Short mmCIF file of C-alpha atoms in Angstrom, two decimals:
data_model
loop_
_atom_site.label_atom_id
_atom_site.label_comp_id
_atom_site.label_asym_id
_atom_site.label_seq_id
_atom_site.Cartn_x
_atom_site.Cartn_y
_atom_site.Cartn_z
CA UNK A 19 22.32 -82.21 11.36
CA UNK A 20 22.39 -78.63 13.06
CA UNK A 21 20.34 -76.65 10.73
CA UNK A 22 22.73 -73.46 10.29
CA UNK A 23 25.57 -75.65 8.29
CA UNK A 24 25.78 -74.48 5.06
CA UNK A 25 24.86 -77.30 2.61
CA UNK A 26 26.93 -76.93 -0.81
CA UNK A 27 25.26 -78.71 -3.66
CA UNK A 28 27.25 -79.35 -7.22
CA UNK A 29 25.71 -80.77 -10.08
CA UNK A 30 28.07 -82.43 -12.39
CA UNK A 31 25.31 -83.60 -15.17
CA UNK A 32 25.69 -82.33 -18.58
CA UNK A 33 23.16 -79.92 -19.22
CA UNK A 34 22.36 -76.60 -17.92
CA UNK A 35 18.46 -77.60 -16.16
CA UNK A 36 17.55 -75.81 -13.41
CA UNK A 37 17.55 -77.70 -10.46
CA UNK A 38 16.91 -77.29 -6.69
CA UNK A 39 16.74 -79.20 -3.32
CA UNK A 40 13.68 -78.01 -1.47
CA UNK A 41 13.54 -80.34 1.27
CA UNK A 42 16.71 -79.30 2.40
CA UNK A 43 16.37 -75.63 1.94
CA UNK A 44 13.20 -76.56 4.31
CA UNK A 45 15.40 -77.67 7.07
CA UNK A 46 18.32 -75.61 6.97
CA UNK A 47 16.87 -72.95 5.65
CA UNK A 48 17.34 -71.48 1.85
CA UNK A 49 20.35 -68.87 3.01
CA UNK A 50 22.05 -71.82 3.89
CA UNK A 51 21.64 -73.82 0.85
CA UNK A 52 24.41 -73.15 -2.17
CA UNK A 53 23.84 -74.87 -5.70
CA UNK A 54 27.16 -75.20 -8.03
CA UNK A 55 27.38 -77.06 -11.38
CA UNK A 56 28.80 -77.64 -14.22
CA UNK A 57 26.93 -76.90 -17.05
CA UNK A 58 25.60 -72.91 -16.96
CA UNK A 59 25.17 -72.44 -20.83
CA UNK A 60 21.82 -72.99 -22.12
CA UNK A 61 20.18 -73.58 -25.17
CA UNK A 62 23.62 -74.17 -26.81
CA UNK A 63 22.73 -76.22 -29.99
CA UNK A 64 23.80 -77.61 -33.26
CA UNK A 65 22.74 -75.21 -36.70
CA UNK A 66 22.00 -77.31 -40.15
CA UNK A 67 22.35 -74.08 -41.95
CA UNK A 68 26.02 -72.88 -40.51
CA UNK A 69 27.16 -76.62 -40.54
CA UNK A 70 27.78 -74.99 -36.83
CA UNK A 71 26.73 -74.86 -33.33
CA UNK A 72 24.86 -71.68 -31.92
CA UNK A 73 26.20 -70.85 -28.78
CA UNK A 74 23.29 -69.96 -26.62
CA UNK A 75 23.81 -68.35 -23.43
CA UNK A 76 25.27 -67.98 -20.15
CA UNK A 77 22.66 -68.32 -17.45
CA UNK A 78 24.29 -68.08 -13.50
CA UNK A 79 20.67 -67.06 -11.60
CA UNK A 80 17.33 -68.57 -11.46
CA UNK A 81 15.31 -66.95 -9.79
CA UNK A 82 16.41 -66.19 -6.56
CA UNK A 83 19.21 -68.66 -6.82
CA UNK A 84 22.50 -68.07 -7.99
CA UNK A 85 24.49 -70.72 -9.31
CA UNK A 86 28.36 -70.89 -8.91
CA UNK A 87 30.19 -72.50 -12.26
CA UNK A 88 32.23 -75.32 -10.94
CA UNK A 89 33.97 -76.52 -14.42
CA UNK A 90 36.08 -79.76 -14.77
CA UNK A 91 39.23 -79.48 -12.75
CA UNK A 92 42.23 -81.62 -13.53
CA UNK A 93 42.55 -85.01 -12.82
CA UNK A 94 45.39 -85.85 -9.96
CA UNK A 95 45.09 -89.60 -11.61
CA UNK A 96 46.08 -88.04 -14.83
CA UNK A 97 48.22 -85.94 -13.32
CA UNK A 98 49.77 -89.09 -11.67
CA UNK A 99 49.99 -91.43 -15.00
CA UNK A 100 51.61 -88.14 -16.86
CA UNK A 101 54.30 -88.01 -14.13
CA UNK A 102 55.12 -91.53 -14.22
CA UNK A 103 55.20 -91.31 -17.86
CA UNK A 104 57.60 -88.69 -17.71
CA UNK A 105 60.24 -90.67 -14.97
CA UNK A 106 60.48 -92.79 -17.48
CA UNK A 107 62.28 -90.34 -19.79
CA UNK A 108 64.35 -89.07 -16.76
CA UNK A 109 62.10 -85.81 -16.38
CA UNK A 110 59.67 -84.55 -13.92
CA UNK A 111 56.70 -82.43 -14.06
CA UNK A 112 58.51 -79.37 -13.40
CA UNK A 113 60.41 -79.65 -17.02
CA UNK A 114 59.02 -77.63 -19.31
CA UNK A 115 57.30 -80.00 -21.07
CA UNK A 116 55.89 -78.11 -23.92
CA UNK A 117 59.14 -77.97 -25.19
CA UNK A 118 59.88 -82.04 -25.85
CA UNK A 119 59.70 -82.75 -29.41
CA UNK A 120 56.26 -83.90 -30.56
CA UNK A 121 55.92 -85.58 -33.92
CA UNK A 122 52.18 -85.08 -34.16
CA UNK A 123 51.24 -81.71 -35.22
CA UNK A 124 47.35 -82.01 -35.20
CA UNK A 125 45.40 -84.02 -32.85
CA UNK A 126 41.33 -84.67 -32.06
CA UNK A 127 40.34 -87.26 -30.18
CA UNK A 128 37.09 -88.67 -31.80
CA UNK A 129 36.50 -90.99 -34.31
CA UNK A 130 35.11 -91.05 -37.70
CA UNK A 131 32.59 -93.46 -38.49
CA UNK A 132 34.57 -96.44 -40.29
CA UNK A 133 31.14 -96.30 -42.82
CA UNK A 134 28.42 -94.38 -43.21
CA UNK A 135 25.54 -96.14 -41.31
CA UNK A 136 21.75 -95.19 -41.43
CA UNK A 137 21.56 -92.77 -37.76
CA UNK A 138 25.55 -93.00 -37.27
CA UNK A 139 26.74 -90.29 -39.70
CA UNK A 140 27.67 -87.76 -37.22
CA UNK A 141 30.22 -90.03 -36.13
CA UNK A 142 31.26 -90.57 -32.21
CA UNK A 143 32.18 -93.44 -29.21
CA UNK A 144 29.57 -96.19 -28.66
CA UNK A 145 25.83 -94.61 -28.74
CA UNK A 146 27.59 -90.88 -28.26
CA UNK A 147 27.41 -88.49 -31.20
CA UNK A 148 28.69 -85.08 -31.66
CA UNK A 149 27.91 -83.00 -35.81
CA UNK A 150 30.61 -80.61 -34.36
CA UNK A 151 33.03 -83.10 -32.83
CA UNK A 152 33.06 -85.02 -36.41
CA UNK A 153 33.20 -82.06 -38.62
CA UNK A 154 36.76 -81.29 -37.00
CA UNK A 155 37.44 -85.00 -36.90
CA UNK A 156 36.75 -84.50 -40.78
CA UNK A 157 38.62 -81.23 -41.25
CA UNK A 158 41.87 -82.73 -39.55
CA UNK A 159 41.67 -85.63 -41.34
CA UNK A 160 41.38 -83.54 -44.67
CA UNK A 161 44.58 -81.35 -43.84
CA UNK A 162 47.14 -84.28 -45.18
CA UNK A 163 45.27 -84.49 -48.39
CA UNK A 164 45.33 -80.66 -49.12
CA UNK A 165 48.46 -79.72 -51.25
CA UNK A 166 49.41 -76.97 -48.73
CA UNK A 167 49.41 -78.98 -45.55
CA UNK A 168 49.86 -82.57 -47.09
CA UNK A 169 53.21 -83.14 -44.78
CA UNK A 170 51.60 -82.66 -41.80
CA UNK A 171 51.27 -85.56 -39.41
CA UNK A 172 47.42 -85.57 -37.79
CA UNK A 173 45.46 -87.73 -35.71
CA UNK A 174 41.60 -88.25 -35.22
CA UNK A 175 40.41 -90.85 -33.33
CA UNK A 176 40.58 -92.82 -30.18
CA UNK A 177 43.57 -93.01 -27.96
CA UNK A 178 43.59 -94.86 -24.69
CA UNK A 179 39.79 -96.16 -23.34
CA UNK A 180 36.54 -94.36 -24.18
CA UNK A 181 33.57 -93.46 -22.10
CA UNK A 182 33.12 -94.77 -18.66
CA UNK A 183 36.66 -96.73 -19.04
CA UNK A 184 38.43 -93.57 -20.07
CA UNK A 185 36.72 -91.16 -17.14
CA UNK A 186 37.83 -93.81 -14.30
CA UNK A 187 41.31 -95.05 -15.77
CA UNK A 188 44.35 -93.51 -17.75
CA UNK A 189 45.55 -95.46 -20.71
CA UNK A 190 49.47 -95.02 -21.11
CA UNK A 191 48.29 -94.68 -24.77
CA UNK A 192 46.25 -91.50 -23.76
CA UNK A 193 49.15 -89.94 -22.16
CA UNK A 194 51.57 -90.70 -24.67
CA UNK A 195 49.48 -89.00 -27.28
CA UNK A 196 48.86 -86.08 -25.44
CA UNK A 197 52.36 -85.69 -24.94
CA UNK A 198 53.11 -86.15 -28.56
CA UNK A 199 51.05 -83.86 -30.14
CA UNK A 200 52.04 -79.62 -30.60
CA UNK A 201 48.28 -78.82 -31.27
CA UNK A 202 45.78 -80.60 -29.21
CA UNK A 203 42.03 -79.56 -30.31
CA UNK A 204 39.30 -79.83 -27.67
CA UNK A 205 35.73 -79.58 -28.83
CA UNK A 206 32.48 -79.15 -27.01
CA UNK A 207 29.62 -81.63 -27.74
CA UNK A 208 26.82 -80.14 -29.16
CA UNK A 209 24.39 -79.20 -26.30
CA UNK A 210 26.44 -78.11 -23.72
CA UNK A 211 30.42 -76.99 -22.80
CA UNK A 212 32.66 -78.36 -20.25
CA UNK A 213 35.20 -81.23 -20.91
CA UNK A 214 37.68 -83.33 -18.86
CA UNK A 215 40.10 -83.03 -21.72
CA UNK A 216 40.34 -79.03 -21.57
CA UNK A 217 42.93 -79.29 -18.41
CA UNK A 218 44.07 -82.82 -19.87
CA UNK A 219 45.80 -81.65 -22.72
CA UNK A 220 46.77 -78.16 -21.47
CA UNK A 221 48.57 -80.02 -18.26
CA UNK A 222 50.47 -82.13 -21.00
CA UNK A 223 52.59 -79.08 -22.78
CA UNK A 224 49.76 -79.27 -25.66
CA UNK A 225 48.74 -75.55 -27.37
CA UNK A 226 44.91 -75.84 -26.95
CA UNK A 227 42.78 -74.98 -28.93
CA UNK A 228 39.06 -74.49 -28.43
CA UNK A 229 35.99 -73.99 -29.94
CA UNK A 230 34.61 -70.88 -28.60
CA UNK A 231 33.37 -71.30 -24.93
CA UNK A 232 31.39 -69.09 -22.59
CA UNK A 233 31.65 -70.82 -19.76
CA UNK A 234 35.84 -70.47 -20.01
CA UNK A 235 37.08 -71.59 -16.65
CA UNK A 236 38.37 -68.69 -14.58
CA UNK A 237 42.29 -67.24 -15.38
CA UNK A 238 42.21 -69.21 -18.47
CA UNK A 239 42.29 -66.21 -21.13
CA UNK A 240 41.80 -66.38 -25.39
CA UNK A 241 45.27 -66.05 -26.81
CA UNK A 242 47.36 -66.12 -23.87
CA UNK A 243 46.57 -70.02 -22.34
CA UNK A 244 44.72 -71.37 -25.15
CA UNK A 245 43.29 -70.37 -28.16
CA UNK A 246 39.47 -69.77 -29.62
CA UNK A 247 37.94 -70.85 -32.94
CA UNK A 248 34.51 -69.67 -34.19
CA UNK A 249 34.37 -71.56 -37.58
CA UNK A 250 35.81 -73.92 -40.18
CA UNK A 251 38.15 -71.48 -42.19
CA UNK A 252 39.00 -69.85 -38.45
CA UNK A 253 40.28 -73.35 -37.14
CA UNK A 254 42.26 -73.95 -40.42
CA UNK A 255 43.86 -70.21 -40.05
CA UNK A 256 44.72 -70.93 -36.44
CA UNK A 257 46.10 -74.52 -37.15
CA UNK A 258 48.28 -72.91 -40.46
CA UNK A 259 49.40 -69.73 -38.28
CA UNK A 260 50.73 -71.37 -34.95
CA UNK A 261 52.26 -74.78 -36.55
CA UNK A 262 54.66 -71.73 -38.34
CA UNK A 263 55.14 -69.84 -35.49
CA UNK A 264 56.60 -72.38 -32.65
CA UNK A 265 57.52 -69.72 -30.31
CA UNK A 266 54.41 -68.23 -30.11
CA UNK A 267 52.67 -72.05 -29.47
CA UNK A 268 55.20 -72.44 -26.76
CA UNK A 269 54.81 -69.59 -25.39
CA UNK A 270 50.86 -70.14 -25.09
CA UNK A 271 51.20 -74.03 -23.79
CA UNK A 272 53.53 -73.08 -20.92
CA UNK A 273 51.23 -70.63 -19.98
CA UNK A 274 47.89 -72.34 -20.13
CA UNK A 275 50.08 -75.59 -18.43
CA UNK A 276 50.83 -73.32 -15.36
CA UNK A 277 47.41 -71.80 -14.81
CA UNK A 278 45.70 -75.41 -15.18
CA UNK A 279 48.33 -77.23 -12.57
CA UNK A 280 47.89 -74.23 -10.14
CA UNK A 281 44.69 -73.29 -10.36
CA UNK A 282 42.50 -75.92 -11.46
CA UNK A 283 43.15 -79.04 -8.75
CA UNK A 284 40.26 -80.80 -7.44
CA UNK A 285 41.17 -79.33 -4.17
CA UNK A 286 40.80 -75.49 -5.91
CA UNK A 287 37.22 -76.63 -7.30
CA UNK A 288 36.39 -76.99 -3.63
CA UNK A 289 37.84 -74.16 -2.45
CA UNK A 290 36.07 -71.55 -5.21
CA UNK A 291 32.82 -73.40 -4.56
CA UNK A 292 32.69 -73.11 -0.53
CA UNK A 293 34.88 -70.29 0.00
CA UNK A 294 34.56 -68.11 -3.12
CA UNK A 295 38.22 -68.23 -3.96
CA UNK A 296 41.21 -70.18 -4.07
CA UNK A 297 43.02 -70.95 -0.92
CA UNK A 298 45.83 -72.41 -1.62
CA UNK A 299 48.52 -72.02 -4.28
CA UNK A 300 50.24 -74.97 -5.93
CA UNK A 301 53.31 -75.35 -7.90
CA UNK A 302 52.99 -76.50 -11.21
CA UNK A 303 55.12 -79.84 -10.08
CA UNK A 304 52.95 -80.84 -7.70
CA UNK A 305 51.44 -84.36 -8.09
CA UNK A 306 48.78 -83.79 -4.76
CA UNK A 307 47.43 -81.24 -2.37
CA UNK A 308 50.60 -81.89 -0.06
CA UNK A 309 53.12 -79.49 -1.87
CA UNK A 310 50.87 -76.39 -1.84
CA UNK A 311 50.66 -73.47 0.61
CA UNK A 312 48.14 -71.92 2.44
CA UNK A 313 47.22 -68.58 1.40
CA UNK A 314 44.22 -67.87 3.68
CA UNK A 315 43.68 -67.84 7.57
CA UNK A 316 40.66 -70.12 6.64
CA UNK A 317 43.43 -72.91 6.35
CA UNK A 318 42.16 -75.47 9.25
CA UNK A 319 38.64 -74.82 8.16
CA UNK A 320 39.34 -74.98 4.47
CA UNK A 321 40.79 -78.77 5.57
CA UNK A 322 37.82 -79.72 7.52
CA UNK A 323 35.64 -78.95 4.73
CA UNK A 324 37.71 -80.91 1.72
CA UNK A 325 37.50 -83.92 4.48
CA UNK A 326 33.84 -83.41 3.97
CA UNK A 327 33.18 -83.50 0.75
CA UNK A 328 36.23 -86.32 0.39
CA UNK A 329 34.05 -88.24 2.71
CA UNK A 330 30.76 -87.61 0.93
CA UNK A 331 32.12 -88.79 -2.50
CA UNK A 332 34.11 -91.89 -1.20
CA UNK A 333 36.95 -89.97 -1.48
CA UNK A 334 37.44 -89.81 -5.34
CA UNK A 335 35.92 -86.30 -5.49
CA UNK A 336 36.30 -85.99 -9.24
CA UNK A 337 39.12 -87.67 -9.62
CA UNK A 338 37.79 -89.88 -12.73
CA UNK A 339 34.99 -90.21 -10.30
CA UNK A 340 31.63 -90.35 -12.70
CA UNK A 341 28.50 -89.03 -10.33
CA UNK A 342 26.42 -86.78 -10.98
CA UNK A 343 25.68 -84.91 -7.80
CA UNK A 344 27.52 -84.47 -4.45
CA UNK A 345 26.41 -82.73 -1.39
CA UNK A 346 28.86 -81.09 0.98
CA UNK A 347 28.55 -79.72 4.26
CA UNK A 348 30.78 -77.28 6.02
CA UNK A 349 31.71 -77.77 9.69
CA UNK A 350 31.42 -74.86 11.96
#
């Protein structure tokens, strides 16, 4: 290949290693080389003696080499699923979702272990395990046996596929949940931040809320599209506060549903990685890339480069799509 075409490289693996390509910053030259990923929070870890996790730190250079976050975007297959969901209730995605009745007033998706096994008592799916994922698993589960919140409904478990079958499918059960529940928790795992089910549930009319993360994707903001928890009594607080005051959780979901459908497409991911900003601006019905609008000159370019990286990911760029690393290039 010509060796002044920028090469964009984004690492989608979990944690927060430093990594580089030398070879290619050899032949194109380092300038010319760009590393994004995922995970930019290191030594994030679980603490014994809080009974939480420590949240480490935010690291964006090594070295010489600057690293552009490139967080989970939504899912268009989700996206898809949740508006054929909702046609089937006579609605579309522009309804204002977060205001259909939901019967569920607490939900976390991950399991409890069904009995305490020797090496399984923190809980999880298959060989995954999480302390912090199952002590809110356990603190949901204990709100309907506490005097004061005994009548709410909760959920903590599994809905829809786990794993590998729940990153490349969508389980009408997954949807359905998600579109049932008023609070929706999402919970980092232990050693690192990012999840797929941030956007999920905030695209689905959900109030979100969040362990505390530093690595919050951009124009998402604490108390106005989503809300922050820090500990055990804060997440009980939050959970007693918002279920009484409905406004204010609709308020927040409608807000945090807007910035995730317009801001955080696969197609915006690209955009903020190769161009430094978002190019195009989407409506919050939109199922694909074919109802936004250009809001840059770079339009035909920005095109030429999304056919790139479509190309170079068989053109499921993170659309449920479960690799680990994916090198663009940008035609001149």
């Amino acid at each position: 290949m010509p060796p002044t075409w920028p090469i964009f490289i984004i690492d989608y693996t979990d944690t927060a290693t430093p990594f580089s390509c030398p070879q290619i910053e050899r032949a194109v030259g380092a300038a010319n080389v760009y590393y994004s990923r995922r995970s930019v929070v290191h030594d994030r870890s679980w603490n014994p003696s809080t009974g939480w996790v420590d949240l480490g730190r935010k690291v964006l250079q090594h070295g010489r080499q600057v690293v552009q976050p490139a967080p989970y975007p939504v899912r268009t297959d989700i996206v898809q699923a949740l508006d054929e969901q909702l046609q089937l209730r006579n609605l579309t995605l522009s309804y204002p979702i977060e205001e259909l009745p939901r019967s569920l007033d607490v939900v976390h998706l991950w399991p409890l272990p069904s009995k305490q096994v020797k090496g399984q008592g923190s809980g999880g799916v298959g060989t995954f395990h999480s302390n912090l994922r199952t002590t809110v698993s356990k603190i949901v589960k204990s709100l309907g046996r506490q005097p004061a919140t005994k009548n709410l409904r909760t959920f903590a478990g599994l809905a829809g596929e786990a794993s590998g079958l729940g990153r490349t499918g969508v389980s009408p059960d997954y949807i359905e949940t998600m579109l049932d529940a008023k609070l929706f928790l999402v919970v980092q795992r232990d050693a690192w931040e990012d999840h797929y089910r941030l956007m999920e549930a905030m695209i689905h009319g959900c109030m979100v809320l969040t362990d505390r993360m530093l690595s919050l994707p951009p124009g998402l903001q604490n108390g106005t599209h989503l809300i922050e928890f820090t500990s055990e009594s804060d997440l009980r607080h939050l959970i007693s506060y918002y279920l009484n005051h409905p406004a204010e959780r609709l308020a927040i979901a409608g807000r945090g549903r807007e910035v995730a459908m317009s801001q955080h497409r696969s197609w915006h991911r690209l955009e903020e990685i190769i161009f430094g900003r978002k190019v195009t601006d989407c409506s919050v019905s939109g199922i694909d890339r074919l109802g936004c609008t250009t809001n840059s000159r770079s339009a035909s370019r920005a095109t030429s480069v999304l056919t790139q990286c479509m190309l170079a990911s068989s053109g499921k760029w993170l659309e449920g799509w479960d690799a680990s690393l994916l090198i663009c290039f940008a035609v001149q």
